[in-house]
Tab-separated table of C-alpha atoms and ligand atoms in Angstrom:
chain	number	residue	atom	x	y	z
A	200	UNK	CA	-4.378	-35.977	14.058
A	201	UNK	CA	-5.815	-38.969	15.796
A	202	UNK	CA	-9.394	-37.789	16.160
A	203	UNK	CA	-10.652	-40.240	13.629
A	204	UNK	CA	-12.301	-43.403	14.917
A	205	UNK	CA	-15.465	-45.115	13.860
A	206	UNK	CA	-16.622	-45.703	17.416
A	207	UNK	CA	-16.466	-42.011	18.224
A	208	UNK	CA	-18.168	-40.772	15.121
A	209	UNK	CA	-21.243	-42.974	15.346
A	210	UNK	CA	-22.637	-40.806	18.100
A	211	UNK	CA	-22.617	-37.378	16.424
A	212	UNK	CA	-23.745	-38.919	13.146
A	213	UNK	CA	-26.587	-40.779	14.800
A	214	UNK	CA	-27.938	-37.631	16.417
A	215	UNK	CA	-28.919	-36.286	12.960
A	216	UNK	CA	-30.495	-39.436	11.678
A	217	UNK	CA	-34.263	-39.425	11.603
A	218	UNK	CA	-34.651	-43.172	11.667
A	219	UNK	CA	-31.408	-44.940	12.485
A	220	UNK	CA	-31.082	-48.123	10.482
A	221	UNK	CA	-28.150	-49.530	12.375
A	222	UNK	CA	-26.123	-49.542	9.168
A	223	UNK	CA	-22.598	-48.271	8.623
A	224	UNK	CA	-21.717	-44.585	9.072
A	225	UNK	CA	-21.864	-44.346	5.291
A	226	UNK	CA	-25.382	-45.779	4.993
A	227	UNK	CA	-26.596	-43.405	7.680
A	228	UNK	CA	-25.621	-40.392	5.559
A	229	UNK	CA	-28.536	-41.191	3.254
A	230	UNK	CA	-30.805	-39.981	6.081
A	231	UNK	CA	-28.908	-36.756	6.613
A	232	UNK	CA	-31.145	-33.713	6.664
A	233	UNK	CA	-29.699	-30.402	5.463
A	234	UNK	CA	-31.505	-27.334	4.034
A	235	UNK	CA	-32.067	-27.508	0.263
A	236	UNK	CA	-30.187	-30.798	0.081
A	237	UNK	CA	-31.531	-34.186	-0.991
A	238	UNK	CA	-29.100	-37.028	-0.372
A	239	UNK	CA	-29.774	-39.453	-3.233
A	240	UNK	CA	-27.457	-42.223	-2.162
A	241	UNK	CA	-24.741	-43.071	0.345
A	242	UNK	CA	-22.921	-46.305	-0.316
A	243	UNK	CA	-19.682	-47.918	0.725
A	244	UNK	CA	-17.632	-48.664	-2.409
A	245	UNK	CA	-15.198	-51.541	-1.943
A	246	UNK	CA	-11.520	-50.970	-2.743
A	247	UNK	CA	-11.102	-50.853	-6.530
A	248	UNK	CA	-14.863	-51.335	-6.931
A	249	UNK	CA	-15.923	-48.095	-8.612
A	250	UNK	CA	-16.752	-48.081	-12.304
A	251	UNK	CA	-17.326	-44.609	-13.743
A	252	UNK	CA	-20.274	-44.082	-16.110
A	253	UNK	CA	-19.749	-44.736	-19.806
A	254	UNK	CA	-19.683	-41.107	-20.947
A	255	UNK	CA	-17.899	-39.205	-18.244
A	256	UNK	CA	-17.407	-35.941	-20.163
A	257	UNK	CA	-14.114	-34.214	-20.815
A	258	UNK	CA	-12.044	-35.860	-18.112
A	259	UNK	CA	-9.700	-38.602	-19.147
A	260	UNK	CA	-10.414	-41.638	-17.078
A	261	UNK	CA	-7.806	-44.262	-16.351
A	262	UNK	CA	-9.297	-47.643	-15.321
A	263	UNK	CA	-6.092	-48.316	-13.354
A	264	UNK	CA	-6.747	-45.228	-11.220
A	265	UNK	CA	-10.180	-46.489	-10.142
A	266	UNK	CA	-8.824	-50.002	-9.514
A	267	UNK	CA	-6.198	-48.489	-7.191
A	268	UNK	CA	-8.695	-46.695	-4.945
A	269	UNK	CA	-9.164	-47.668	-1.305
A	270	UNK	CA	-12.622	-48.299	0.131
A	271	UNK	CA	-14.643	-45.103	0.325
A	272	UNK	CA	-18.119	-43.836	1.089
A	273	UNK	CA	-19.765	-42.355	-1.991
A	274	UNK	CA	-22.464	-39.786	-1.348
A	275	UNK	CA	-24.555	-38.354	-4.183
A	276	UNK	CA	-26.871	-35.438	-3.555
A	277	UNK	CA	-29.005	-32.837	-5.302
A	278	UNK	CA	-28.859	-29.236	-4.116
A	279	UNK	CA	-31.673	-26.773	-4.717
A	280	UNK	CA	-30.721	-23.314	-3.472
A	281	UNK	CA	-33.320	-21.942	-5.931
A	282	UNK	CA	-36.565	-23.487	-7.166
A	283	UNK	CA	-34.993	-23.897	-10.623
A	284	UNK	CA	-31.752	-25.399	-9.282
A	285	UNK	CA	-30.747	-28.991	-9.957
A	286	UNK	CA	-27.173	-29.188	-8.727
A	287	UNK	CA	-25.663	-32.665	-8.541
A	288	UNK	CA	-22.772	-33.214	-6.206
A	289	UNK	CA	-20.706	-36.206	-5.148
A	290	UNK	CA	-18.681	-36.440	-1.971
A	291	UNK	CA	-16.176	-39.295	-1.707
A	292	UNK	CA	-14.987	-40.119	1.793
A	293	UNK	CA	-12.101	-42.534	2.363
A	294	UNK	CA	-13.198	-45.193	4.921
A	295	UNK	CA	-9.720	-45.154	6.482
A	296	UNK	CA	-6.573	-43.144	6.023
A	297	UNK	CA	-8.401	-39.826	5.772
A	298	UNK	CA	-5.785	-37.046	5.698
A	299	UNK	CA	-8.225	-34.864	7.697
A	300	UNK	CA	-8.502	-32.462	4.740
A	301	UNK	CA	-11.173	-31.595	2.197
A	302	UNK	CA	-10.489	-31.141	-1.518
A	303	UNK	CA	-13.056	-29.650	-3.874
A	304	UNK	CA	-12.429	-30.161	-7.567
A	305	UNK	CA	-13.192	-27.765	-10.393
A	306	UNK	CA	-14.761	-28.070	-13.811
A	307	UNK	CA	-14.076	-27.268	-17.449
A	308	UNK	CA	-15.878	-25.227	-20.138
A	309	UNK	CA	-19.623	-24.968	-19.532
A	310	UNK	CA	-19.254	-28.179	-17.549
A	311	UNK	CA	-22.370	-30.283	-17.013
A	312	UNK	CA	-20.462	-33.419	-15.997
A	313	UNK	CA	-19.083	-34.985	-12.854
A	314	UNK	CA	-15.306	-35.081	-12.624
A	315	UNK	CA	-14.779	-38.726	-11.698
A	316	UNK	CA	-11.076	-38.666	-12.526
A	317	UNK	CA	-10.231	-35.768	-10.180
A	318	UNK	CA	-12.561	-37.231	-7.509
A	319	UNK	CA	-10.571	-40.451	-7.646
A	320	UNK	CA	-7.239	-38.596	-7.556
A	321	UNK	CA	-8.367	-36.801	-4.427
A	322	UNK	CA	-9.496	-39.936	-2.610
A	323	UNK	CA	-6.311	-41.737	-3.568
A	324	UNK	CA	-4.362	-39.057	-1.728
A	325	UNK	CA	-6.575	-39.405	1.330
A	326	UNK	CA	-8.740	-36.334	0.862
A	327	UNK	CA	-12.462	-36.234	1.431
A	328	UNK	CA	-13.205	-35.031	-2.098
A	329	UNK	CA	-16.203	-33.380	-3.710
A	330	UNK	CA	-17.275	-32.392	-7.220
A	331	UNK	CA	-20.342	-30.945	-8.900
A	332	UNK	CA	-21.884	-30.788	-12.356
A	333	UNK	CA	-22.580	-27.076	-11.569
A	334	UNK	CA	-26.322	-27.526	-11.984
A	335	UNK	CA	-26.997	-28.767	-15.496
A	336	UNK	CA	-26.197	-31.631	-17.864
A	337	UNK	CA	-24.021	-31.437	-20.956
A	338	UNK	CA	-21.280	-29.115	-22.129
A	339	UNK	CA	-23.331	-26.442	-23.916
A	340	UNK	CA	-24.643	-23.166	-22.540
A	341	UNK	CA	-28.111	-23.917	-23.920
A	342	UNK	CA	-29.161	-24.693	-20.341
A	343	UNK	CA	-29.017	-20.974	-19.575
A	344	UNK	CA	-31.732	-20.025	-22.051
A	345	UNK	CA	-34.744	-19.045	-19.925
A	346	UNK	CA	-32.996	-20.260	-16.747
A	347	UNK	CA	-31.234	-17.346	-15.065
A	348	UNK	CA	-31.075	-19.233	-11.756
A	349	UNK	CA	-29.225	-22.091	-13.437
A	350	UNK	CA	-26.763	-19.570	-14.867
A	351	UNK	CA	-26.171	-18.279	-11.338
A	352	UNK	CA	-25.612	-21.850	-10.188
A	353	UNK	CA	-23.011	-22.311	-12.930
A	354	UNK	CA	-21.407	-18.932	-12.238
A	355	UNK	CA	-20.663	-19.544	-8.559
A	356	UNK	CA	-23.570	-20.847	-6.471
A	357	UNK	CA	-23.179	-24.581	-7.212
A	358	UNK	CA	-19.560	-24.543	-6.038
A	359	UNK	CA	-20.276	-22.618	-2.866
A	360	UNK	CA	-23.296	-24.766	-1.971
A	361	UNK	CA	-21.276	-27.902	-2.716
A	362	UNK	CA	-18.563	-26.675	-0.369
A	363	UNK	CA	-20.906	-25.915	2.512
A	364	UNK	CA	-22.771	-29.221	2.056
A	365	UNK	CA	-19.595	-31.270	1.732
A	366	UNK	CA	-18.182	-29.878	4.950
A	367	UNK	CA	-21.396	-30.860	6.752
A	368	UNK	CA	-21.284	-34.366	5.271
A	369	UNK	CA	-17.623	-34.728	6.243
A	370	UNK	CA	-18.367	-33.671	9.807
A	371	UNK	CA	-21.208	-36.178	10.048
A	372	UNK	CA	-19.169	-39.020	8.629
A	373	UNK	CA	-15.920	-38.554	10.499
A	374	UNK	CA	-17.195	-36.732	13.566
A	375	UNK	CA	-14.978	-33.741	12.910
A	376	UNK	CA	-14.837	-30.960	10.382
A	377	UNK	CA	-12.000	-30.969	7.862
A	378	UNK	CA	-8.792	-29.530	9.278
A	379	UNK	CA	-8.006	-27.710	6.018
A	380	UNK	CA	-10.072	-27.198	2.872
A	381	UNK	CA	-8.578	-26.950	-0.606
A	382	UNK	CA	-9.757	-25.973	-4.034
A	383	UNK	CA	-8.157	-27.646	-7.055
A	384	UNK	CA	-9.320	-26.553	-10.493
A	385	UNK	CA	-8.175	-25.462	-13.913
A	386	UNK	CA	-9.837	-23.467	-16.735
A	387	UNK	CA	-13.438	-23.008	-15.588
A	388	UNK	CA	-12.105	-24.633	-12.412
A	389	UNK	CA	-9.555	-21.821	-12.118
A	390	UNK	CA	-12.343	-19.276	-12.483
A	391	UNK	CA	-14.402	-21.094	-9.850
A	392	UNK	CA	-11.475	-21.051	-7.433
A	393	UNK	CA	-10.923	-17.314	-7.879
A	394	UNK	CA	-14.635	-16.600	-7.534
A	395	UNK	CA	-14.566	-18.480	-4.240
A	396	UNK	CA	-11.520	-16.507	-3.030
A	397	UNK	CA	-13.257	-13.251	-3.956
A	398	UNK	CA	-16.831	-13.969	-2.910
A	399	UNK	CA	-16.592	-16.620	-0.184
A	400	UNK	CA	-13.133	-16.052	1.299
A	401	UNK	CA	-13.769	-18.378	4.270
A	402	UNK	CA	-14.647	-21.441	2.179
A	403	UNK	CA	-11.057	-22.541	1.466
A	404	UNK	CA	-7.658	-22.395	3.135
A	405	UNK	CA	-5.741	-23.113	-0.053
A	406	UNK	CA	-6.738	-22.537	-3.652
A	407	UNK	CA	-4.991	-23.902	-6.729
A	408	UNK	CA	-6.339	-22.070	-9.778
A	409	UNK	CA	-4.890	-23.126	-13.131
A	410	UNK	CA	-5.361	-21.254	-16.413
A	411	UNK	CA	-8.396	-19.467	-14.983
A	412	UNK	CA	-11.254	-18.535	-17.305
A	413	UNK	CA	-11.864	-15.735	-14.800
A	414	UNK	CA	-12.381	-13.050	-17.440
A	415	UNK	CA	-14.836	-15.284	-19.254
A	416	UNK	CA	-16.677	-12.524	-21.103
A	417	UNK	CA	-13.547	-11.120	-22.732
A	418	UNK	CA	-12.058	-14.573	-23.133
A	419	UNK	CA	-15.011	-15.570	-25.262
A	420	UNK	CA	-14.660	-12.426	-27.374
A	421	UNK	CA	-10.991	-13.246	-27.950
A	422	UNK	CA	-11.842	-16.880	-28.811
A	423	UNK	CA	-14.287	-15.816	-31.516
A	424	UNK	CA	-11.878	-13.133	-32.710
A	425	UNK	CA	-9.111	-15.718	-33.277
A	426	UNK	CA	-11.439	-17.667	-35.567
A	427	UNK	CA	-12.310	-14.449	-37.399
A	428	UNK	CA	-8.604	-13.732	-38.088
A	429	UNK	CA	-8.087	-17.239	-39.426
A	430	UNK	CA	-11.140	-17.060	-41.659
A	431	UNK	CA	-10.830	-13.525	-43.056
A	432	UNK	CA	-10.430	-15.043	-46.550
A	433	UNK	CA	-9.970	-18.560	-47.949
A	434	UNK	CA	-6.237	-17.804	-48.142
A	435	UNK	CA	-5.812	-16.647	-44.552
A	436	UNK	CA	-6.629	-19.993	-42.909
A	437	UNK	CA	-3.690	-21.958	-41.447
A	438	UNK	CA	-4.238	-25.731	-41.443
A	439	UNK	CA	-2.191	-27.795	-38.925
A	440	UNK	CA	0.720	-28.364	-41.356
A	441	UNK	CA	1.181	-24.584	-41.773
A	442	UNK	CA	0.908	-24.049	-38.025
A	443	UNK	CA	3.730	-26.581	-37.706
A	444	UNK	CA	5.836	-24.600	-40.204
A	445	UNK	CA	5.188	-21.443	-38.205
A	446	UNK	CA	5.965	-23.121	-34.886
A	447	UNK	CA	9.251	-24.557	-36.167
A	448	UNK	CA	10.334	-21.106	-37.387
A	449	UNK	CA	9.381	-19.459	-34.079
A	450	UNK	CA	11.351	-22.013	-32.068
A	451	UNK	CA	14.339	-21.737	-34.413
A	452	UNK	CA	14.325	-17.949	-33.994
A	453	UNK	CA	13.732	-17.707	-30.250
A	454	UNK	CA	14.809	-20.961	-28.555
A	455	UNK	CA	18.308	-19.787	-27.593
A	456	UNK	CA	17.161	-16.427	-26.186
A	457	UNK	CA	16.625	-17.948	-22.755
A	458	UNK	CA	20.159	-19.368	-22.612
A	459	UNK	CA	19.321	-22.997	-23.429
A	460	UNK	CA	18.502	-24.639	-26.745
A	461	UNK	CA	15.882	-27.056	-25.466
A	462	UNK	CA	13.077	-26.583	-27.988
A	463	UNK	CA	11.200	-24.422	-25.442
A	464	UNK	CA	10.635	-20.724	-25.012
A	465	UNK	CA	11.205	-20.333	-21.289
A	466	UNK	CA	10.383	-16.627	-21.549
A	467	UNK	CA	8.142	-16.098	-24.574
A	468	UNK	CA	7.835	-12.383	-23.779
A	469	UNK	CA	11.358	-12.018	-25.231
A	470	UNK	CA	10.374	-13.541	-28.580
A	471	UNK	CA	9.384	-11.115	-31.317
A	472	UNK	CA	9.259	-13.388	-34.323
A	473	UNK	CA	8.194	-11.761	-37.587
A	474	UNK	CA	6.108	-14.189	-39.666
A	475	UNK	CA	6.983	-12.156	-42.740
A	476	UNK	CA	10.353	-13.987	-42.686
A	477	UNK	CA	8.623	-17.208	-43.738
A	478	UNK	CA	6.300	-15.719	-46.349
A	479	UNK	CA	6.262	-17.612	-49.649
A	480	UNK	CA	8.280	-15.980	-52.402
A	481	UNK	CA	5.817	-16.648	-55.152
A	482	UNK	CA	3.899	-19.920	-55.125
A	483	UNK	CA	2.501	-21.523	-52.015
A	484	UNK	CA	4.939	-24.213	-50.849
A	485	UNK	CA	4.806	-26.567	-47.846
A	486	UNK	CA	7.558	-24.662	-45.977
A	487	UNK	CA	6.197	-21.114	-46.201
A	488	UNK	CA	3.074	-19.044	-45.488
A	489	UNK	CA	0.846	-17.252	-47.996
A	490	UNK	CA	0.685	-13.454	-47.561
A	491	UNK	CA	-2.856	-13.693	-46.155
A	492	UNK	CA	-1.673	-16.321	-43.656
A	493	UNK	CA	1.186	-14.012	-42.608
A	494	UNK	CA	-1.358	-11.254	-42.006
A	495	UNK	CA	-3.563	-13.582	-39.931
A	496	UNK	CA	-0.567	-14.637	-37.802
A	497	UNK	CA	0.530	-11.015	-37.296
A	498	UNK	CA	-2.980	-10.083	-36.202
A	499	UNK	CA	-3.169	-13.023	-33.781
A	500	UNK	CA	0.204	-12.184	-32.181
A	501	UNK	CA	-0.915	-8.532	-31.848
A	502	UNK	CA	-4.190	-9.458	-30.148
A	503	UNK	CA	-7.647	-7.885	-30.202
A	504	UNK	CA	-7.897	-4.116	-29.615
A	505	UNK	CA	-11.095	-2.125	-29.241
A	506	UNK	CA	-11.694	0.952	-31.477
A	507	UNK	CA	-9.764	3.176	-29.054
A	508	UNK	CA	-6.787	0.810	-29.161
A	509	UNK	CA	-7.290	-0.818	-25.777
A	510	UNK	CA	-6.466	-4.516	-25.341
A	511	UNK	CA	-9.686	-6.530	-25.189
A	512	UNK	CA	-7.897	-9.678	-23.996
A	513	UNK	CA	-4.302	-10.942	-24.156
A	514	UNK	CA	-3.427	-13.280	-26.976
A	515	UNK	CA	-1.443	-16.409	-27.824
A	516	UNK	CA	2.180	-16.415	-26.776
A	517	UNK	CA	4.940	-17.249	-29.271
A	518	UNK	CA	5.586	-20.975	-29.083
A	519	UNK	CA	1.924	-21.951	-28.735
A	520	UNK	CA	1.264	-22.224	-32.489
A	521	UNK	CA	0.693	-25.992	-32.624
A	522	UNK	CA	-2.484	-25.501	-30.574
A	523	UNK	CA	-4.075	-22.685	-32.531
A	524	UNK	CA	-6.476	-25.016	-34.346
A	525	UNK	CA	-8.528	-25.262	-31.167
A	526	UNK	CA	-9.903	-21.714	-31.463
A	527	UNK	CA	-8.694	-20.973	-34.993
A	528	UNK	CA	-10.629	-23.677	-36.815
A	529	UNK	CA	-13.048	-23.121	-39.628
A	530	UNK	CA	-15.757	-22.554	-37.038
A	531	UNK	CA	-15.356	-20.527	-33.875
A	532	UNK	CA	-15.216	-22.473	-30.610
A	533	UNK	CA	-18.698	-23.418	-29.439
A	534	UNK	CA	-17.717	-22.727	-25.832
A	535	UNK	CA	-17.325	-19.080	-26.832
A	536	UNK	CA	-20.172	-18.695	-29.325
A	537	UNK	CA	-22.548	-20.261	-26.777
A	538	UNK	CA	-22.021	-17.199	-24.581
A	539	UNK	CA	-23.471	-14.951	-27.272
A	540	UNK	CA	-26.043	-17.414	-28.610
A	541	UNK	CA	-27.582	-18.506	-25.285
A	542	UNK	CA	-26.723	-15.837	-22.764
A	543	UNK	CA	-26.108	-12.440	-24.438
A	544	UNK	CA	-28.413	-12.425	-27.455
A	545	UNK	CA	-30.565	-15.468	-26.653
A	546	UNK	CA	-30.453	-16.374	-30.316
A	547	UNK	CA	-29.093	-19.840	-31.121
A	548	UNK	CA	-28.622	-18.684	-34.731
A	549	UNK	CA	-26.239	-15.884	-33.724
A	550	UNK	CA	-23.497	-15.574	-36.368
A	551	UNK	CA	-20.000	-15.432	-34.873
A	552	UNK	CA	-18.638	-13.885	-38.047
A	553	UNK	CA	-20.554	-10.676	-37.214
A	554	UNK	CA	-18.926	-10.143	-33.802
A	555	UNK	CA	-17.175	-6.794	-33.386
A	556	UNK	CA	-14.767	-5.515	-30.723
A	557	UNK	CA	-16.975	-2.613	-29.741
A	558	UNK	CA	-20.691	-3.110	-29.149
A	559	UNK	CA	-20.448	-6.883	-28.757
A	560	UNK	CA	-17.814	-6.525	-26.020
A	561	UNK	CA	-20.066	-4.027	-24.236
A	562	UNK	CA	-23.042	-6.342	-24.678
A	563	UNK	CA	-21.382	-9.452	-23.228
A	564	UNK	CA	-19.966	-7.488	-20.296
A	565	UNK	CA	-23.344	-5.972	-19.529
A	566	UNK	CA	-25.161	-9.256	-19.990
A	567	UNK	CA	-23.359	-11.353	-17.391
A	568	UNK	CA	-19.920	-9.926	-16.632
A	569	UNK	CA	-20.788	-9.247	-13.001
A	570	UNK	CA	-22.148	-12.727	-12.577
A	571	UNK	CA	-19.510	-14.816	-14.313
A	572	UNK	CA	-16.256	-12.891	-14.307
A	573	UNK	CA	-13.915	-13.337	-11.359
A	574	UNK	CA	-11.548	-10.426	-11.879
A	575	UNK	CA	-11.878	-8.674	-8.516
A	576	UNK	CA	-8.247	-8.022	-7.485
A	577	UNK	CA	-9.135	-7.708	-3.819
A	578	UNK	CA	-8.185	-11.007	-2.163
A	579	UNK	CA	-7.356	-9.398	1.172
A	580	UNK	CA	-10.277	-11.078	3.024
A	581	UNK	CA	-9.118	-14.473	1.712
A	582	UNK	CA	-5.505	-13.818	2.665
A	583	UNK	CA	-6.557	-12.384	6.048
A	584	UNK	CA	-8.203	-15.729	6.742
A	585	UNK	CA	-4.713	-17.206	6.071
A	586	UNK	CA	-5.738	-18.395	2.611
A	587	UNK	CA	-2.974	-19.144	0.100
A	588	UNK	CA	-3.316	-19.058	-3.680
A	589	UNK	CA	-1.283	-20.862	-6.311
A	590	UNK	CA	-1.938	-19.763	-9.865
A	591	UNK	CA	-0.453	-21.573	-12.862
A	592	UNK	CA	-0.755	-21.199	-16.608
A	593	UNK	CA	0.911	-22.909	-19.580
A	594	UNK	CA	2.729	-20.536	-21.921
A	595	UNK	CA	1.492	-22.675	-24.826
A	596	UNK	CA	-2.131	-22.671	-23.661
A	597	UNK	CA	-4.330	-23.089	-26.728
A	598	UNK	CA	-7.642	-22.221	-25.047
A	599	UNK	CA	-6.943	-19.263	-22.718
A	600	UNK	CA	-4.265	-16.671	-23.449
A	601	UNK	CA	-1.577	-16.976	-20.742
A	602	UNK	CA	-1.343	-13.182	-20.433
A	603	UNK	CA	-4.722	-13.318	-18.694
A	604	UNK	CA	-3.087	-14.900	-15.644
A	605	UNK	CA	-0.261	-12.360	-15.766
A	606	UNK	CA	-2.870	-9.581	-15.815
A	607	UNK	CA	-4.882	-10.950	-12.945
A	608	UNK	CA	-1.752	-11.639	-10.896
A	609	UNK	CA	-0.537	-8.068	-11.529
A	610	UNK	CA	-3.867	-6.672	-10.358
A	611	UNK	CA	-3.667	-8.683	-7.115
A	612	UNK	CA	-0.030	-7.649	-6.550
A	613	UNK	CA	-1.036	-4.015	-7.009
A	614	UNK	CA	-3.914	-4.417	-4.583
A	615	UNK	CA	-1.558	-5.990	-2.013
A	616	UNK	CA	0.951	-3.154	-2.328
A	617	UNK	CA	3.701	-4.885	-4.261
A	618	UNK	CA	5.262	-8.188	-5.220
A	619	UNK	CA	7.122	-8.753	-1.962
A	620	UNK	CA	4.004	-8.452	0.175
A	621	UNK	CA	1.872	-10.387	-2.252
A	622	UNK	CA	4.335	-13.286	-2.429
A	623	UNK	CA	3.436	-14.204	1.162
A	624	UNK	CA	-0.008	-15.247	-0.064
A	625	UNK	CA	-0.085	-15.689	-3.842
A	626	UNK	CA	2.322	-17.141	-6.387
A	627	UNK	CA	1.995	-17.551	-10.123
A	628	UNK	CA	3.783	-20.292	-12.021
A	629	UNK	CA	4.030	-19.814	-15.769
A	630	UNK	CA	4.797	-23.177	-17.377
A	631	UNK	CA	6.985	-23.129	-20.502
A	632	UNK	CA	5.650	-25.254	-23.339
A	633	UNK	CA	2.568	-26.451	-21.424
A	634	UNK	CA	-0.834	-26.439	-23.100
A	635	UNK	CA	-4.238	-25.796	-21.558
A	636	UNK	CA	-4.115	-27.227	-18.022
A	637	UNK	CA	-1.510	-29.813	-19.063
A	638	UNK	CA	0.070	-31.507	-22.030
A	639	UNK	CA	2.423	-29.916	-24.532
A	640	UNK	CA	6.115	-29.989	-25.367
A	641	UNK	CA	7.270	-28.682	-21.996
A	642	UNK	CA	7.373	-30.434	-18.615
A	643	UNK	CA	3.724	-30.310	-17.563
A	644	UNK	CA	3.160	-32.751	-14.734
A	645	UNK	CA	3.696	-31.249	-11.267
A	646	UNK	CA	2.316	-31.751	-7.783
A	647	UNK	CA	0.526	-28.519	-6.901
A	648	UNK	CA	-1.575	-30.146	-4.167
A	649	UNK	CA	1.478	-30.997	-2.062
A	650	UNK	CA	2.782	-27.487	-2.731
A	651	UNK	CA	-0.401	-25.815	-1.509
A	652	UNK	CA	-0.691	-28.150	1.509
A	653	UNK	CA	2.884	-27.391	2.567
A	654	UNK	CA	2.234	-23.669	2.182
A	655	UNK	CA	-1.029	-23.721	4.154
A	656	UNK	CA	-0.108	-26.292	6.784
A	657	UNK	CA	3.607	-25.658	7.303
A	658	UNK	CA	4.005	-22.096	6.110
A	659	UNK	CA	6.412	-23.317	3.440
A	660	UNK	CA	5.834	-21.123	0.380
A	661	UNK	CA	6.574	-22.802	-2.955
A	662	UNK	CA	9.963	-21.508	-4.173
A	663	UNK	CA	9.693	-23.822	-7.181
A	664	UNK	CA	7.804	-26.889	-8.302
A	665	UNK	CA	9.458	-29.736	-10.190
A	666	UNK	CA	7.607	-30.613	-13.380
A	667	UNK	CA	8.164	-33.614	-15.584
A	668	UNK	CA	7.479	-34.368	-19.231
A	669	UNK	CA	6.727	-37.908	-20.351
A	670	UNK	CA	6.811	-39.615	-23.691
A	671	UNK	CA	4.984	-42.956	-23.983
A	672	UNK	CA	4.679	-43.189	-20.212
A	673	UNK	CA	8.383	-42.596	-19.519
A	674	UNK	CA	9.712	-39.370	-18.024
A	675	UNK	CA	12.166	-37.806	-20.495
A	676	UNK	CA	12.701	-34.411	-18.885
A	677	UNK	CA	12.333	-32.706	-15.496
A	678	UNK	CA	12.476	-28.962	-14.864
A	679	UNK	CA	11.783	-26.560	-12.068
A	680	UNK	CA	8.809	-24.255	-12.513
A	681	UNK	CA	9.526	-20.820	-11.117
A	682	UNK	CA	7.267	-18.333	-9.343
A	683	UNK	CA	6.727	-15.310	-11.578
A	684	UNK	CA	8.585	-13.044	-12.319
A	685	UNK	CA	11.417	-15.554	-11.953
A	686	UNK	CA	12.408	-17.504	-15.052
A	687	UNK	CA	14.065	-20.888	-15.168
A	688	UNK	CA	17.792	-20.656	-15.917
A	689	UNK	CA	20.235	-23.318	-17.102
A	690	UNK	CA	23.300	-23.515	-14.839
A	691	UNK	CA	25.505	-24.162	-17.869
A	692	UNK	CA	26.590	-27.753	-17.278
A	693	UNK	CA	24.883	-31.137	-17.113
A	694	UNK	CA	21.869	-32.594	-18.867
A	695	UNK	CA	19.234	-30.102	-19.992
A	696	UNK	CA	16.661	-32.789	-19.171
A	697	UNK	CA	17.501	-32.836	-15.445
A	698	UNK	CA	15.864	-30.275	-13.149
A	699	UNK	CA	19.000	-30.282	-10.953
A	700	UNK	CA	20.838	-28.311	-13.614
A	701	UNK	CA	18.397	-25.402	-13.541
A	702	UNK	CA	17.620	-22.639	-11.074
A	703	UNK	CA	15.077	-19.832	-10.803
A	704	UNK	CA	16.067	-16.183	-11.180
A	705	UNK	CA	14.497	-12.875	-12.043
A	706	UNK	CA	15.588	-12.038	-15.611
A	707	UNK	CA	17.903	-9.095	-16.038
B	888	CA	CA1	14.994	-22.408	-24.954
């Protein structure tokens, strides 16, 4: 594409400016007039010149990343689709080298922060990139108390409005609309991406949705339930050293099942480890579990069932034990209890220990399931618009049970009339040994944006993605990730740390 030139874009941009200042195309965006949008600032940021705010929220920020950025135009705006809305967005536009595409980045948890790290990653790759705080400040759900419109903003409206506004800003700045638009998010960001695919199927051409919190109501029930299992009695709680004992025993029992002793469970569904085998024979020792701990572990592997025996939500996969402290601490996760305290029961004193798998599940569903959950299996309108979807989920995810992605994927496959048909438009990559959206013992760094771009722009569906694992900044293992239901398989010779010695195959 050679459309981009500053000389050409000054004209269309100028036509929307109330009082042209004669400044750069970036400066002129501060005068841009769009419905329910206030542009707060539009500034050219010199190469390497951006310093993120001191408390940027949950995203890890690397100073080197910001130093490596090219010059870009930074637009900050406030969107007010309702009178109670206060949605902050930022749109970062590379001054040169634009790849002609738009990338919107997702959020985590209850959000309330701007994702400066992902914004920078996007710009570095040449994308016009946008992010939002989803309409409130801070990572708690307390914002929702007495503010139903703000809850709607968080649920889906902020992202959609950000997308529409960003496309308009891009068109004004460059003189042409983005050629392709992409969503890139994990966790809440995965949920946001799926909500977009379901509700606004024309917004994006490619969506990457990692570890989606798309069944948020039931996810939060499961999260609280994990803490309940851990805290049934003083003896049932597993501190990190006991989780390590459990994890070691699980890996010892199941590692070889997938054909390669690599410390990873490449297909955890095959692992049926019985924690009873490491129960203490008598006194509590560092290498065994107390009977109450064994019971807690058994319950967690079995997962939450409602009174009629139906699964409320999937549960942790074998191999994920090192991460169980996240939800299975001495207090339930605030991300989950906030749902009940601020949205369902509107009682900040709500006691998570009282939650049951019957009326409380019904209550959270009724309260805001329709608003927040993104479980609609019908993605046909999105696919009909040539949209492509990459789902991924770490098997060792400590925050969202990986089976949730398997369930959603299965529902989409069913809706599409089978795996073969569905694979033209959607692929799920389960990542052995990866934690929540990254990290973990397995190879967890992989380039899903290139994969989705190649699929959307060249029709090249991802047959595999190569992931790497690093220790102290040095890559120590590479591995292909396989589209489900394929599993990675060792060819039988060569280093088990080299992706070249592995292939993808459907397990027998
Ligand atoms: Ca293995």
